[in-house]
mmCIF file of C-alpha atoms in Angstrom:
data_model
loop_
_atom_site.group_PDB
_atom_site.id
_atom_site.type_symbol
_atom_site.label_atom_id
_atom_site.label_comp_id
_atom_site.label_asym_id
_atom_site.label_seq_id
_atom_site.Cartn_x
_atom_site.Cartn_y
_atom_site.Cartn_z
ATOM 1 C CA MET A 124 9.181 -10.682 28.876
ATOM 2 C CA SER A 125 9.714 -7.334 27.207
ATOM 3 C CA ILE A 126 10.143 -7.130 23.441
ATOM 4 C CA GLU A 127 13.374 -5.296 22.593
ATOM 5 C CA VAL A 128 14.819 -4.333 19.223
ATOM 6 C CA GLY A 129 17.392 -6.907 18.131
ATOM 7 C CA SER A 130 16.047 -9.731 20.280
ATOM 8 C CA VAL A 131 15.037 -13.086 18.835
ATOM 9 C CA VAL A 132 11.652 -14.438 19.931
ATOM 10 C CA GLU A 133 9.340 -17.258 18.984
ATOM 11 C CA GLY A 134 5.725 -16.660 18.079
ATOM 12 C CA VAL A 135 2.714 -18.094 16.296
ATOM 13 C CA VAL A 136 1.396 -16.839 12.956
ATOM 14 C CA THR A 137 -2.149 -15.594 13.604
ATOM 15 C CA GLY A 138 -2.992 -13.997 10.287
ATOM 16 C CA ILE A 139 -1.716 -13.597 6.741
ATOM 17 C CA THR A 140 -2.355 -10.635 4.449
ATOM 18 C CA ASN A 141 -1.077 -9.666 1.018
ATOM 19 C CA PHE A 142 1.544 -7.413 2.672
ATOM 20 C CA GLY A 143 2.810 -9.732 5.396
ATOM 21 C CA ALA A 144 1.995 -11.968 8.351
ATOM 22 C CA PHE A 145 0.886 -11.164 11.887
ATOM 23 C CA VAL A 146 2.626 -13.067 14.669
ATOM 24 C CA GLU A 147 1.497 -13.365 18.287
ATOM 25 C CA LEU A 148 4.534 -12.962 20.524
ATOM 26 C CA PRO A 149 5.044 -13.885 24.199
ATOM 27 C CA GLY A 150 2.990 -11.667 26.465
ATOM 28 C CA GLY A 151 0.106 -11.531 23.989
ATOM 29 C CA LYS A 152 1.683 -8.816 21.852
ATOM 30 C CA VAL A 153 1.292 -8.957 18.066
ATOM 31 C CA GLY A 154 3.936 -8.007 15.516
ATOM 32 C CA LEU A 155 4.070 -7.874 11.722
ATOM 33 C CA ILE A 156 6.520 -9.591 9.401
ATOM 34 C CA HIS A 157 6.418 -7.439 6.261
ATOM 35 C CA ILE A 158 6.416 -9.405 2.988
ATOM 36 C CA SER A 159 9.924 -8.095 2.267
ATOM 37 C CA GLU A 160 11.172 -9.657 5.540
ATOM 38 C CA VAL A 161 9.697 -13.150 5.084
ATOM 39 C CA ALA A 162 12.543 -14.774 3.114
ATOM 40 C CA ASP A 163 15.872 -14.172 1.360
ATOM 41 C CA VAL A 164 14.196 -14.631 -2.015
ATOM 42 C CA TYR A 165 11.473 -12.645 -3.778
ATOM 43 C CA VAL A 166 8.136 -13.355 -2.095
ATOM 44 C CA ARG A 167 5.116 -12.970 -4.350
ATOM 45 C CA ASP A 168 2.659 -14.548 -1.910
ATOM 46 C CA VAL A 169 3.288 -14.870 1.826
ATOM 47 C CA LYS A 170 1.149 -18.036 1.865
ATOM 48 C CA ASP A 171 3.885 -19.784 -0.139
ATOM 49 C CA PHE A 172 6.155 -19.477 2.920
ATOM 50 C CA LEU A 173 3.909 -19.308 5.985
ATOM 51 C CA LYS A 174 0.527 -20.497 7.129
ATOM 52 C CA GLU A 175 -1.593 -19.695 10.162
ATOM 53 C CA GLN A 176 -0.619 -21.483 13.397
ATOM 54 C CA ASP A 177 3.013 -21.905 12.211
ATOM 55 C CA LYS A 178 5.552 -21.423 15.003
ATOM 56 C CA VAL A 179 8.282 -19.076 13.812
ATOM 57 C CA LYS A 180 11.443 -17.557 15.231
ATOM 58 C CA VAL A 181 11.710 -13.877 14.390
ATOM 59 C CA LYS A 182 14.052 -10.982 15.005
ATOM 60 C CA VAL A 183 12.537 -7.788 16.382
ATOM 61 C CA LEU A 184 13.369 -4.937 13.985
ATOM 62 C CA SER A 185 11.416 -2.094 15.517
ATOM 63 C CA VAL A 186 8.981 -1.102 18.227
ATOM 64 C CA ASP A 187 7.384 2.296 17.682
ATOM 65 C CA GLU A 188 5.752 4.616 20.216
ATOM 66 C CA ARG A 189 2.281 3.264 19.356
ATOM 67 C CA GLY A 190 3.405 -0.282 20.146
ATOM 68 C CA LYS A 191 3.683 -1.538 16.561
ATOM 69 C CA ILE A 192 6.304 -4.254 16.339
ATOM 70 C CA GLY A 193 8.258 -4.922 13.140
ATOM 71 C CA LEU A 194 9.612 -8.446 12.749
ATOM 72 C CA SER A 195 11.894 -10.299 10.329
ATOM 73 C CA ILE A 196 12.565 -13.926 9.478
ATOM 74 C CA LYS A 197 14.944 -12.945 6.676
ATOM 75 C CA GLN A 198 17.403 -11.096 8.923
ATOM 76 C CA LEU A 199 17.394 -13.973 11.388
ATOM 77 C CA GLN A 200 18.296 -16.391 8.568
ATOM 78 C CA GLN A 201 21.075 -14.072 7.387
ATOM 79 C CA GLN A 202 22.441 -13.915 10.945
ATOM 80 C CA ALA A 203 22.530 -17.714 11.144
ATOM 81 C CA THR A 204 24.731 -18.005 8.033
ATOM 82 C CA PRO A 205 27.193 -15.088 8.260
ATOM 83 C CA ASN A 206 29.939 -16.785 6.177
ATOM 84 C CA SER A 207 27.806 -17.395 3.113
ATOM 85 C CA ALA A 208 27.731 -14.789 0.396
ATOM 86 C CA PRO A 209 24.519 -12.795 0.232
ATOM 87 C CA PRO A 210 22.212 -13.938 -2.542
ATOM 88 C CA PRO A 211 21.897 -11.672 -5.555
ATOM 89 C CA PRO A 212 18.933 -9.333 -5.388
ATOM 90 C CA PRO A 213 15.860 -10.770 -7.115
ATOM 91 C CA ARG A 214 15.173 -9.532 -10.615
ATOM 92 C CA ARG A 215 11.856 -7.786 -10.687
ATOM 93 C CA ALA A 216 9.954 -6.951 -13.814
ATOM 94 C CA HIS A 217 8.594 -3.426 -13.665
ATOM 95 C CA ALA A 218 4.849 -3.096 -14.019
ATOM 96 C CA ASN A 219 5.212 -0.745 -16.984
ATOM 97 C CA ASP A 220 7.780 -2.878 -18.802
ATOM 98 C CA HIS A 221 5.865 -4.545 -21.627
ATOM 99 C CA ARG A 222 8.876 -5.481 -23.723
ATOM 100 C CA ARG A 223 9.345 -9.082 -24.690
ATOM 101 C CA PRO A 224 12.765 -10.318 -25.661
ATOM 102 C CA ASN A 225 12.851 -11.532 -29.238
ATOM 103 C CA ARG A 226 16.030 -13.140 -30.511
ATOM 104 C CA PHE A 227 14.812 -13.647 -34.071
ATOM 105 C CA ASN A 228 13.467 -10.218 -34.974
ATOM 106 C CA SER A 229 15.866 -7.587 -33.714
ATOM 107 C CA VAL A 230 14.646 -4.328 -35.236
ATOM 108 C CA THR A 231 16.888 -1.342 -34.651
ATOM 109 C CA PHE A 232 15.705 1.988 -33.331
ATOM 110 C CA GLU A 233 16.404 3.622 -36.701
ATOM 111 C CA ASP A 234 14.202 1.060 -38.484
ATOM 112 C CA LYS A 235 11.386 1.653 -36.024
ATOM 113 C CA LEU A 236 11.745 5.419 -36.387
ATOM 114 C CA SER A 237 11.662 5.344 -40.195
ATOM 115 C CA LYS A 238 8.567 3.086 -40.138
ATOM 116 C CA PHE A 239 6.885 5.438 -37.688
ATOM 117 C CA LEU A 240 7.649 8.485 -39.860
ATOM 118 C CA LYS A 241 6.368 6.726 -42.991
ATOM 119 C CA ASP A 242 3.139 5.673 -41.281
ATOM 120 C CA SER A 243 2.718 9.143 -39.836
ATOM 121 C CA ASP A 244 3.138 10.809 -43.258
ATOM 122 C CA GLU A 245 0.580 8.428 -44.767
ATOM 123 C CA ARG A 246 -1.943 9.158 -42.037
ATOM 124 C CA LEU A 247 -1.391 12.897 -42.384
ATOM 125 C CA SER A 248 -1.914 12.849 -46.162
ATOM 126 C CA ASP A 249 -5.075 10.717 -45.760
ATOM 127 C CA LEU A 250 -6.359 13.190 -43.186
ATOM 128 C CA LYS A 251 -5.691 16.158 -45.504
ATOM 129 C CA LYS A 252 -7.476 14.450 -48.427
ATOM 130 C CA ASN A 253 -10.451 13.622 -46.245
ATOM 131 C CA THR A 254 -10.655 17.171 -44.864
ATOM 132 C CA GLU A 255 -10.445 18.794 -48.314
ATOM 133 C CA SER A 256 -13.187 16.566 -49.736
ATOM 134 C CA LYS A 257 -15.553 17.571 -46.906
ATOM 135 C CA ARG A 258 -15.023 21.266 -47.592
ATOM 136 C CA GLY A 259 -16.748 20.933 -50.931
ATOM 137 C CA GLY A 260 -14.430 23.060 -53.007
ATOM 138 C CA ARG A 261 -14.235 26.058 -50.728
ATOM 139 C CA GLY A 262 -11.309 28.270 -51.322
ATOM 140 C CA GLY A 263 -11.362 27.539 -55.045
ATOM 141 C CA ALA A 264 -12.161 29.952 -57.899
ATOM 142 C CA ARG A 265 -15.159 32.200 -57.220
ATOM 143 C CA ARG A 266 -18.127 32.412 -59.528
ATOM 144 C CA ALA A 267 -18.530 35.479 -61.637
ATOM 145 C CA GLU A 268 -21.595 37.497 -60.724
#
């Protein structure tokens, strides 16, 4: 049986990685279900959805010239329920987003800016005082010879 793009085949999960799952297809060929194609919901860990030796039905997404086969469970599930509305995209927190919502202490940007400027002025004046004290009076009145 040849593997064609768009066809639905059944295979056995042979390996799970952090980026997806490998599935052995009929004819001994192996394809990959990318983590983004495992389910309709956000998948943090493939092992939450699949385990080795699971029998799965998959849709063939791609077959490249080197023989790599891209598979999807998600698109097969979406095909099975065409009348249902697509689920909203999962909300993902960005890795560099360190903000925490705080309902009780809502400080405005202007307040934060004025505090920053005040702190900055204090640090600058402390730095100037410290620098002048290390100079030991240089730049002051010169001694008469």
